[in-house]
XYZ file of C-alpha atoms in Angstrom:
705
model
C 0.031 -0.013 -0.004
C 2.848 2.433 0.847
C 4.483 1.788 -2.537
C 1.386 3.153 -4.333
C 1.317 6.442 -2.451
C 3.530 8.490 -4.886
C 1.415 7.324 -7.857
C -1.788 8.300 -6.013
C -0.372 11.772 -5.253
C 0.548 12.273 -8.920
C -2.925 11.318 -10.023
C -4.452 13.693 -7.477
C -2.217 16.486 -8.713
C -3.386 15.952 -12.288
C -7.012 15.690 -11.191
C -7.123 19.132 -9.543
C -6.594 21.232 -12.746
C -9.113 19.027 -14.572
C -11.718 19.645 -11.906
C -11.036 23.369 -12.004
C -11.309 23.399 -15.766
C -14.578 21.447 -15.595
C -16.066 24.050 -13.226
C -14.952 26.975 -15.383
C -17.589 26.433 -18.091
C -19.151 29.364 -19.870
C -22.693 30.043 -18.669
C -25.493 31.350 -20.927
C -25.552 35.153 -20.789
C -28.639 36.619 -19.088
C -31.498 37.805 -21.377
C -31.492 41.275 -19.862
C -30.832 43.416 -16.736
C -31.471 42.209 -13.228
C -34.899 42.867 -11.792
C -34.509 44.620 -8.431
C -38.212 45.401 -7.772
C -41.585 44.369 -9.032
C -44.618 46.280 -7.756
C -48.222 45.560 -8.715
C -50.505 48.477 -7.711
C -54.284 48.581 -7.517
C -54.652 45.089 -6.016
C -57.425 45.182 -3.442
C -59.478 42.002 -3.856
C -56.740 39.801 -5.351
C -53.434 39.383 -3.500
C -50.355 40.825 -5.147
C -48.319 37.762 -4.153
C -50.802 35.442 -5.898
C -50.312 37.415 -9.154
C -46.492 37.268 -8.862
C -46.597 33.516 -8.417
C -48.359 33.124 -11.769
C -46.151 35.240 -14.036
C -42.683 34.479 -15.375
C -41.025 37.744 -14.442
C -39.969 38.023 -10.787
C -37.773 40.231 -8.664
C -34.441 39.048 -7.349
C -34.987 37.633 -3.822
C -33.014 38.794 -0.796
C -31.456 35.352 -0.482
C -29.974 35.447 -4.011
C -26.456 35.325 -2.545
C -27.080 31.839 -1.145
C -25.835 28.800 -3.069
C -29.363 27.872 -4.087
C -30.384 31.459 -4.977
C -29.461 33.693 -7.853
C -30.491 36.951 -9.586
C -33.638 37.124 -11.706
C -33.354 38.837 -15.075
C -35.699 40.886 -17.263
C -36.970 39.555 -20.633
C -39.081 42.012 -22.603
C -40.980 39.273 -24.486
C -41.824 37.459 -21.251
C -42.819 40.790 -19.691
C -45.397 41.543 -22.489
C -46.794 38.010 -22.085
C -46.978 38.516 -18.324
C -49.117 41.631 -18.704
C -51.654 39.471 -20.574
C -51.302 36.756 -17.947
C -52.257 39.252 -15.229
C -55.559 40.050 -16.985
C -56.203 36.379 -17.617
C -55.551 35.526 -13.976
C -58.057 38.169 -12.902
C -60.641 36.639 -15.192
C -60.024 33.222 -13.673
C -60.807 34.835 -10.277
C -64.113 36.281 -11.539
C -62.980 39.808 -12.409
C -63.922 39.978 -16.118
C -63.586 43.769 -16.267
C -60.031 43.857 -14.903
C -57.295 45.330 -17.051
C -53.699 46.490 -16.900
C -53.963 50.293 -17.233
C -50.274 51.118 -16.980
C -46.878 49.388 -16.925
C -43.394 50.803 -16.482
C -39.835 49.529 -16.852
C -37.588 51.927 -14.992
C -33.801 51.787 -15.460
C -31.932 52.047 -12.153
C -28.243 51.303 -11.746
C -26.264 49.683 -14.591
C -27.932 46.509 -15.715
C -30.778 46.834 -13.134
C -34.447 47.654 -13.655
C -37.478 48.226 -11.451
C -40.882 47.186 -12.769
C -44.314 48.634 -11.944
C -47.730 47.508 -13.000
C -51.028 49.297 -12.334
C -54.274 47.326 -12.627
C -57.969 48.282 -12.479
C -59.808 45.359 -10.918
C -63.454 46.320 -11.507
C -66.254 44.478 -9.769
C -66.301 40.686 -9.361
C -68.851 38.400 -11.041
C -70.907 36.433 -8.572
C -72.739 33.098 -8.881
C -76.407 33.526 -9.599
C -78.161 30.138 -10.086
C -76.652 26.636 -9.811
C -78.282 23.813 -11.829
C -77.226 20.141 -11.619
C -78.863 18.011 -14.301
C -78.753 14.292 -14.976
C -79.156 12.894 -11.433
C -82.893 12.204 -11.544
C -82.373 8.436 -11.980
C -80.325 8.192 -8.800
C -81.806 7.213 -5.437
C -82.419 10.147 -3.067
C -79.548 8.895 -0.864
C -77.062 8.737 -3.750
C -78.192 12.094 -5.080
C -77.677 13.688 -1.678
C -74.164 12.183 -1.403
C -73.261 13.469 -4.882
C -74.495 16.990 -4.443
C -73.569 17.753 -0.854
C -70.967 20.446 -0.040
C -69.786 21.210 -3.562
C -67.303 24.148 -3.603
C -69.911 26.413 -5.351
C -72.558 28.449 -3.543
C -74.975 31.055 -4.762
C -73.617 34.543 -4.109
C -69.950 33.525 -4.107
C -67.497 35.187 -6.462
C -67.296 32.878 -9.501
C -63.760 31.457 -9.814
C -62.609 28.970 -12.360
C -60.650 26.884 -9.796
C -63.700 25.905 -7.646
C -65.706 25.452 -10.839
C -63.304 22.825 -12.190
C -63.015 21.290 -8.708
C -66.797 20.966 -8.493
C -66.993 19.075 -11.819
C -64.173 16.685 -10.825
C -65.625 16.145 -7.311
C -69.074 15.339 -8.594
C -67.637 12.904 -11.118
C -65.436 11.212 -8.452
C -68.423 10.838 -6.140
C -70.518 9.203 -8.801
C -67.752 6.762 -9.676
C -67.309 5.980 -5.977
C -71.000 5.100 -5.852
C -70.524 2.493 -8.609
C -71.115 4.554 -11.758
C -67.846 3.656 -13.328
C -68.423 5.512 -16.587
C -69.857 8.653 -15.062
C -68.889 11.907 -16.761
C -69.625 15.472 -15.726
C -69.472 18.478 -18.013
C -70.983 21.895 -17.715
C -71.152 25.473 -18.859
C -71.167 28.935 -17.311
C -73.102 31.873 -18.776
C -71.698 35.220 -17.586
C -73.765 38.391 -17.829
C -71.190 41.201 -17.970
C -73.744 43.931 -17.222
C -75.325 42.322 -14.124
C -72.071 40.590 -13.233
C -73.869 37.312 -12.552
C -72.802 33.816 -13.588
C -75.357 31.111 -14.318
C -73.656 27.767 -13.474
C -74.860 24.484 -14.978
C -73.440 21.023 -14.296
C -74.445 18.177 -16.636
C -73.945 14.704 -15.134
C -74.203 11.453 -17.126
C -73.971 8.654 -14.501
C -74.555 5.715 -16.857
C -74.911 2.181 -15.483
C -74.046 1.188 -11.928
C -71.392 -1.504 -11.968
C -70.007 -4.156 -9.638
C -66.446 -5.423 -9.492
C -65.713 -8.490 -11.655
C -62.652 -10.750 -11.894
C -59.107 -9.602 -10.987
C -56.314 -10.022 -13.486
C -52.551 -9.664 -12.835
C -50.009 -8.429 -15.355
C -46.429 -8.918 -14.191
C -42.883 -9.680 -15.394
C -41.939 -12.838 -17.234
C -41.111 -15.654 -14.758
C -42.265 -13.693 -11.671
C -41.110 -14.729 -8.239
C -44.246 -13.381 -6.582
C -47.231 -15.715 -7.239
C -50.261 -13.835 -8.755
C -52.499 -15.398 -6.083
C -50.587 -13.486 -3.414
C -51.246 -10.228 -5.294
C -54.922 -11.059 -5.766
C -55.190 -11.889 -2.063
C -53.989 -8.387 -1.161
C -56.427 -6.800 -3.678
C -59.304 -8.729 -2.030
C -58.516 -7.006 1.203
C -60.024 -3.837 -0.346
C -62.458 -5.144 -2.933
C -64.142 -8.415 -3.795
C -65.945 -9.689 -6.819
C -69.564 -8.552 -6.573
C -68.882 -5.405 -4.527
C -70.107 -2.134 -5.960
C -67.471 -0.390 -8.041
C -65.471 2.266 -6.222
C -62.358 4.154 -7.198
C -61.466 4.612 -3.537
C -61.336 0.819 -3.263
C -59.022 0.697 -6.260
C -56.635 3.158 -4.629
C -56.734 1.208 -1.347
C -55.987 -2.011 -3.292
C -53.032 -0.359 -5.000
C -51.641 0.739 -1.616
C -52.001 -2.806 -0.280
C -50.089 -4.370 -3.154
C -47.348 -1.750 -2.966
C -47.056 -2.326 0.794
C -45.897 -5.902 0.025
C -42.494 -4.222 -0.449
C -41.295 -6.185 -3.445
C -42.552 -4.104 -6.361
C -40.910 -1.153 -7.920
C -44.110 -0.091 -9.687
C -47.783 -0.930 -8.962
C -50.874 0.213 -10.770
C -54.379 -1.023 -10.064
C -56.878 0.061 -12.767
C -60.294 -0.861 -13.971
C -60.626 -2.846 -17.160
C -63.213 -2.230 -19.877
C -66.708 -2.329 -18.308
C -69.023 -5.179 -19.428
C -72.376 -3.513 -19.902
C -74.270 -6.754 -20.299
C -73.218 -8.124 -16.890
C -72.714 -4.613 -15.406
C -69.299 -5.602 -14.097
C -65.862 -4.023 -14.226
C -62.724 -6.205 -14.181
C -59.776 -5.184 -12.083
C -56.323 -5.097 -13.752
C -53.238 -5.154 -11.528
C -50.003 -4.192 -13.299
C -46.798 -4.783 -11.237
C -43.057 -4.729 -11.864
C -40.866 -6.563 -9.429
C -38.010 -4.655 -7.784
C -34.623 -6.285 -6.970
C -35.109 -8.617 -4.055
C -31.737 -7.754 -2.590
C -30.503 -4.250 -1.965
C -27.609 -2.506 -0.230
C -27.641 1.042 1.103
C -24.650 2.977 2.373
C -24.451 6.538 3.781
C -23.172 8.725 6.455
C -23.970 11.850 8.456
C -23.174 14.076 11.368
C -25.146 15.148 14.398
C -24.368 18.605 15.784
C -25.856 19.924 19.022
C -24.603 22.053 21.884
C -24.800 18.955 24.092
C -23.510 16.331 21.686
C -21.559 15.979 18.421
C -21.324 12.776 16.444
C -20.123 11.511 13.076
C -21.545 8.253 11.794
C -21.580 5.763 8.932
C -24.805 3.928 7.975
C -25.446 0.710 6.129
C -28.335 -1.582 5.344
C -28.684 -4.911 3.544
C -32.106 -6.355 2.718
C -33.343 -9.643 1.242
C -37.042 -9.350 0.438
C -37.467 -13.008 -0.408
C -35.412 -14.717 2.269
C -35.955 -18.509 2.039
C -38.924 -17.791 -0.286
C -42.428 -16.811 0.648
C -41.579 -13.039 0.581
C -39.951 -13.358 4.016
C -37.817 -10.284 4.654
C -34.449 -10.199 6.344
C -32.832 -6.825 6.981
C -29.487 -6.084 8.626
C -28.828 -2.403 9.378
C -25.899 -0.872 11.183
C -24.606 2.466 12.421
C -21.110 3.138 13.577
C -19.657 6.417 14.683
C -17.703 8.473 17.141
C -19.373 10.779 19.652
C -18.172 13.765 21.687
C -20.013 15.105 24.693
C -20.605 18.021 24.759
C -18.422 18.842 21.734
C -15.210 17.942 19.938
C -13.271 20.892 21.391
C -14.101 20.491 25.063
C -15.385 16.964 25.534
C -15.901 15.551 28.997
C -16.093 12.169 27.339
C -15.877 10.684 23.894
C -15.682 7.306 22.250
C -17.032 4.986 19.595
C -20.723 4.198 19.340
C -22.479 1.576 17.275
C -25.773 -0.189 16.730
C -26.409 -3.320 14.702
C -29.942 -4.698 14.128
C -31.110 -7.843 12.383
C -34.843 -7.899 11.600
C -36.878 -10.800 10.246
C -40.434 -10.389 8.972
C -42.870 -13.182 8.035
C -45.791 -11.887 5.901
C -49.215 -13.472 6.022
C -48.659 -14.925 9.478
C -51.780 -17.059 10.109
C -53.911 -14.796 7.905
C -53.562 -12.089 5.255
C -53.318 -8.868 7.289
C -51.068 -10.220 10.012
C -47.290 -10.388 9.799
C -44.778 -11.546 12.394
C -41.704 -9.550 13.143
C -38.618 -10.315 15.209
C -35.562 -8.135 15.728
C -32.281 -8.403 17.637
C -30.129 -5.381 18.338
C -26.610 -4.956 19.826
C -25.461 -1.432 20.671
C -22.891 0.675 22.499
C -23.794 4.262 23.359
C -22.666 7.389 25.122
C -25.158 9.650 26.885
C -24.542 12.761 28.941
C -25.162 10.939 32.248
C -23.894 7.483 31.431
C -22.486 5.116 28.821
C -23.673 1.600 28.097
C -23.507 -1.638 26.264
C -26.858 -3.178 25.448
C -28.850 -5.843 23.665
C -32.533 -5.750 22.695
C -34.939 -8.454 21.530
C -38.374 -7.724 20.196
C -40.864 -10.286 18.927
C -44.447 -9.569 17.919
C -47.091 -9.449 15.233
C -48.343 -6.465 13.246
C -52.011 -6.365 12.319
C -52.700 -3.836 9.565
C -56.260 -4.202 8.272
C -56.096 -0.721 6.674
C -53.182 1.156 5.170
C -53.668 3.933 7.819
C -54.191 1.769 10.879
C -51.906 -0.745 12.612
C -51.600 -2.572 15.895
C -48.245 -4.008 17.034
C -48.306 -6.177 20.220
C -44.813 -7.385 21.115
C -42.654 -8.943 23.826
C -39.464 -7.038 24.587
C -36.300 -8.080 26.447
C -33.616 -5.403 26.968
C -30.348 -5.883 28.849
C -27.906 -3.038 29.559
C -24.546 -2.664 31.196
C -24.715 0.876 32.598
C -21.773 2.961 33.774
C -22.228 6.334 35.487
C -18.762 7.513 34.576
C -18.948 11.031 33.038
C -15.263 11.867 33.038
C -12.092 10.482 34.528
C -12.899 11.854 37.982
C -16.671 12.332 38.036
C -19.435 9.843 38.517
C -23.176 10.189 38.467
C -24.761 8.907 41.680
C -25.763 5.305 40.941
C -29.235 5.813 42.335
C -30.207 8.070 39.442
C -29.260 5.368 36.916
C -31.504 2.773 38.578
C -28.599 0.853 40.073
C -28.307 0.073 43.761
C -26.761 2.794 45.898
C -23.438 0.989 46.257
C -22.858 0.299 42.586
C -21.324 2.666 40.034
C -21.773 0.054 37.317
C -24.655 -2.360 37.036
C -26.612 -4.635 34.746
C -30.231 -3.737 34.058
C -32.721 -6.153 32.596
C -36.124 -5.006 31.314
C -38.780 -7.538 30.399
C -42.082 -6.065 29.198
C -45.020 -6.301 26.909
C -45.887 -3.463 24.566
C -48.869 -2.672 22.441
C -48.415 0.137 19.888
C -51.362 1.619 18.007
C -51.000 4.004 15.025
C -53.590 5.780 12.872
C -51.805 7.749 10.146
C -53.916 9.945 7.868
C -51.169 12.346 6.774
C -50.908 13.129 3.062
C -47.111 12.751 3.242
C -45.180 11.381 6.236
C -41.965 13.263 5.244
C -43.469 16.706 4.488
C -47.061 16.606 5.818
C -49.443 19.403 4.826
C -52.851 17.933 5.576
C -54.251 15.206 7.786
C -53.556 13.865 11.244
C -51.557 11.189 13.060
C -52.492 9.414 16.273
C -50.401 6.837 18.153
C -50.352 5.207 21.540
C -47.665 3.063 23.212
C -48.539 1.010 26.313
C -45.818 -0.947 28.115
C -46.137 -3.283 31.109
C -42.939 -4.604 32.621
C -42.012 -6.851 35.531
C -44.465 -8.970 37.489
C -44.743 -12.463 35.943
C -42.403 -11.289 33.121
C -39.613 -10.874 35.699
C -36.942 -8.267 34.937
C -35.425 -5.792 37.349
C -38.259 -3.217 37.190
C -42.015 -3.438 37.558
C -43.636 -0.529 35.706
C -46.390 0.750 33.421
C -45.471 3.303 30.739
C -47.971 5.225 28.563
C -47.106 7.531 25.674
C -49.809 8.961 23.387
C -48.905 11.219 20.405
C -51.320 13.403 18.490
C -50.456 15.556 15.411
C -52.605 17.671 13.137
C -51.926 19.459 9.834
C -53.977 21.883 7.732
C -52.916 23.769 4.622
C -54.355 27.001 3.269
C -54.247 28.880 0.034
C -54.765 27.787 -3.523
C -51.268 26.229 -3.708
C -51.242 25.084 -0.088
C -48.398 27.535 0.622
C -49.377 27.987 4.251
C -49.371 24.996 6.646
C -50.557 25.017 10.269
C -49.098 22.077 12.240
C -49.776 21.147 15.870
C -48.499 18.371 18.144
C -49.305 17.032 21.604
C -47.364 14.301 23.442
C -47.979 13.231 27.036
C -46.292 10.344 28.787
C -46.234 8.882 32.240
C -44.008 6.149 33.796
C -45.450 4.482 36.884
C -43.016 2.271 38.842
C -44.758 -0.270 41.097
C -44.918 0.507 44.838
C -43.303 3.932 44.344
C -40.015 2.212 43.576
C -37.238 3.731 41.446
C -37.337 3.630 37.644
C -34.458 2.874 35.358
C -32.901 5.734 33.388
C -33.317 3.797 30.113
C -37.143 3.901 30.469
C -37.483 7.548 31.582
C -38.553 10.517 29.481
C -36.280 13.210 28.109
C -37.150 16.268 26.008
C -35.251 18.943 24.146
C -33.697 18.841 20.687
C -34.652 19.271 17.050
C -37.683 16.983 17.209
C -39.113 17.880 20.583
C -38.994 21.031 22.782
C -36.668 23.235 20.734
C -36.021 25.683 23.546
C -33.542 23.178 24.975
C -30.650 21.284 23.363
C -30.771 17.495 23.057
C -32.238 15.790 26.191
C -31.509 18.919 28.287
C -35.166 19.328 29.375
C -34.957 16.885 32.209
C -34.283 16.608 35.964
C -30.557 17.121 36.427
C -27.691 15.941 38.602
C -24.693 18.191 39.089
C -21.108 16.887 39.138
C -19.458 18.707 42.103
C -15.882 20.015 41.793
C -13.414 19.645 44.604
C -10.523 21.890 45.516
C -8.083 22.151 48.439
C -9.204 25.536 49.728
C -7.396 25.670 53.132
C -4.174 23.913 52.154
C -4.577 20.936 54.456
C -4.428 18.477 51.617
C -8.091 17.554 51.913
C -10.168 18.647 48.923
C -13.447 20.386 49.660
C -16.499 20.634 47.430
C -16.815 24.161 46.116
C -18.607 26.035 43.389
C -16.762 29.094 42.217
C -17.839 28.503 38.618
C -20.424 26.439 36.820
C -20.736 22.783 37.764
C -21.424 20.437 34.922
C -25.021 19.084 34.959
C -26.256 15.933 33.224
C -29.871 14.963 32.493
C -31.179 11.848 34.229
C -34.794 11.826 32.893
C -38.129 11.847 34.604
C -41.297 9.872 34.990
C -43.640 12.368 33.318
C -43.598 14.119 29.948
C -45.768 16.808 28.345
C -44.972 18.480 24.998
C -46.882 20.760 22.706
C -45.906 22.492 19.486
C -47.764 24.869 17.148
C -45.921 25.799 13.962
C -46.929 27.992 11.006
C -45.043 27.181 7.799
C -44.981 29.302 4.637
C -43.461 28.244 1.317
C -41.601 31.147 -0.263
C -40.535 29.256 -3.353
C -40.330 25.738 -4.734
C -37.367 24.969 -2.472
C -37.578 27.431 0.450
C -39.957 27.499 3.414
C -39.955 29.631 6.552
C -41.618 28.814 9.842
C -42.570 30.371 13.152
C -43.268 28.140 16.163
C -44.175 27.974 19.789
C -43.010 24.944 21.783
C -43.704 24.000 25.360
C -42.411 21.121 27.414
C -42.313 19.532 30.840
C -40.406 16.560 32.235
C -41.191 15.855 35.872
C -39.479 13.691 38.458
C -42.748 11.928 39.344
C -45.368 10.403 37.064
C -48.703 12.153 36.536
C -50.535 9.651 38.807
C -48.267 10.583 41.748
C -49.310 13.145 44.360
C -46.117 15.098 43.702
C -46.633 15.231 39.909
C -45.712 18.509 38.188
C -48.498 20.858 37.221
C -49.273 21.692 33.620
C -48.547 25.377 32.951
C -46.890 25.488 36.368
C -43.319 26.615 37.230
C -41.801 23.445 35.685
C -43.586 23.888 32.384
C -41.320 25.751 29.943
C -42.133 27.715 26.784
C -40.106 28.781 23.773
C -40.757 30.726 20.567
C -38.641 30.616 17.442
C -38.133 30.937 13.723
C -37.045 28.321 11.210
C -35.766 27.989 7.666
C -36.311 24.907 5.497
C -34.559 23.919 2.247
C -36.673 21.256 0.559
C -34.821 18.223 -0.878
C -35.784 14.797 -2.179
C -34.884 13.247 1.199
C -36.813 15.755 3.179
C -36.372 19.361 4.303
C -33.008 20.493 5.650
C -34.184 22.354 8.700
C -32.575 25.196 10.679
C -34.427 26.288 13.822
C -33.516 29.028 16.277
C -35.515 29.068 19.545
C -35.522 31.334 22.553
C -36.951 30.134 25.814
C -39.335 32.485 27.607
C -38.502 33.378 31.198
C -41.674 31.735 32.568
C -41.075 29.349 35.464
C -38.041 28.435 37.507
C -34.814 26.546 37.140
C -34.645 22.835 36.312
C -34.598 20.433 39.254
C -30.949 19.705 40.124
C -30.744 16.947 42.729
C -27.286 17.810 44.110
C -26.795 19.487 47.535
C -24.858 22.716 47.342
C -25.621 23.494 43.734
C -25.818 27.211 42.896
C -27.986 28.328 40.026
C -26.984 31.063 37.601
C -28.783 34.367 38.264
C -29.388 35.393 34.629
C -29.452 33.431 31.384
C -27.945 34.189 28.034
C -27.832 33.006 24.424
C -24.938 30.767 23.388
C -22.825 31.815 26.371
C -23.410 35.559 25.948
C -25.073 37.357 28.813
C -24.949 34.550 31.384
C -23.961 35.519 34.910
C -23.174 33.472 37.986
C -23.561 34.503 41.628
C -20.312 34.264 43.492
C -21.390 34.956 47.066
C -24.304 33.162 48.701
C -26.595 30.529 47.289
C -29.040 31.060 44.489
C -32.201 29.004 44.918
C -34.072 27.232 42.180
C -36.981 29.606 42.351
C -34.672 32.633 42.076
C -33.116 31.327 38.844
C -34.371 32.066 35.390
C -36.624 29.526 33.618
C -34.720 26.434 32.589
C -31.476 27.299 34.402
C -28.696 26.310 34.165
C -29.138 25.947 30.417
C -28.879 29.067 28.217
C -32.119 30.554 26.934
C -31.428 30.010 23.226
C -30.917 26.844 21.196
C -29.962 26.257 17.542
C -30.894 23.039 15.712
C -29.857 21.771 12.311
C -31.431 18.591 11.052
C -33.104 16.790 8.134
C -36.867 16.268 8.235
C -39.700 18.181 9.841
C -39.819 18.452 13.630
C -43.144 16.585 13.545
């Protein structure tokens, strides 16, 4: 290997000029000067931003200096077309008298122009009468289902968008009721003088059909038997059921969820009018049954920094029968709190082997078993561990699943934080005389999930509900007897014609109840703080704390005394209760940029909510933060940057160490923080969330929730 080093260096030396030359390509010259401003005046009933989104000419954004930005240039031909587009857009919004009365291209500095447009909107055209013809042959029930809550009402401003939506919605409803060949057309008569629009929808339902036979089109020599595909289709529709396009979509999702197809399409065949049946045609293309994924990443936080490599190998037809075997691994190196001033650091890894048996006993039930080996570093402890999980997943609907499982987890915990500091063993769940101990957890868990989000990576509409219930100890043995509950609720709603505005909300509430008021293990407790929870704190820093006292020989007698003349390090040890809420408003500026404003709140209490000493919601241990965020949308999810500032509502975090002195004032990123040198500072005298600073910065991939 050493003998090849000179040759490698020579090749690298030659490669550098080639790379530079490749980057120095000649770009296409801009069509005209840079657009510095674009003002549209006279907009009162139509938003200026909506018009700008629908024309080609646009002003240079303030973020043009970023790598994904750039100046926007003026093109006279596009500008003339845009003036016509403005009038056409007004007509689509019901303003048939709107016109561009003036436009100006003003030269500013060299190669820069400012644009101005003045419009006269006129009065809008409103809907007069609405007529729906062709539904007389339907039953009263079907007719009511088809006509209810169409996006057109008498007196509304007539807009082309809701008009097209009403035609499509009426047609979809008819086809969902079994009228597979239903078509809906219509016309609108506009009286310019009275500014009234007479709307007419013409429906042609045709025959009502039932589902017929199911046919499968697949690759030559397929490994997946067609009967297995048909079996999944029959989970959503059966021969003889009334035709429904919703059922076709559900069947397509079921087949795709088998996990072995690269492409799936479930369509209707040609309707048979004599038998009034519609065949179902399933077109699938098998994906490679074996795959390998490799990647890497970094995790950066004020409390932890880590670099990691990721890998995954999957066999989707292990031993036949579509059994799935997956081996995934993560290996890295972690520094706590950071690479420059780490109190501890070392390698971390996690290796998981997961086996899944589809169609376990019956169609919608699959068995899953996984084994995990891991080594980790946390702020309060480090550990070696092994986990076993075995259970069955029942998924009768693509949005709903139930996962009962048995879990065995074994950990070797060490409270060592640095070479000369140790976390008290009692806070880890070890006995009082042990700094290191083995912890065994044996518990049953039932996890429910109801996922109605339109997109799990970048949700804009829908909701998500989940509940985890764990019961450990008792006849299952193990070192801890406990009950742990964790519900999670999320809601999303988008607004605007292009769904540019998204309102997202989240609520999580957990409680851990050890039997007979005994101690809980740190590996089962709740933590909060970080990019995906309460963003007013860094990772896991919203938690009851333990301080690591410093010792110093103050009187020269050779005996070190505990003293606090500067900040003691604190480490989170978790709590038995959790409450988190988030409300976030997201706005999409462009195809790749979103901004967000959020309010987060969080609480992690020492005792569970069933305990008499449980923390009070919106009490002094319930913390709040507000912040702003920036998202850059990518194919793997949004790259997210969030800056949060915690409000000074409440008191300091619970630090269970005698002699600990809280800081008197907080700061942001080490700026503005002050410590009291003389006399103790109580928890109630400290700022909210002390000792942690009041600001936190988070960089991650994927939405917070």
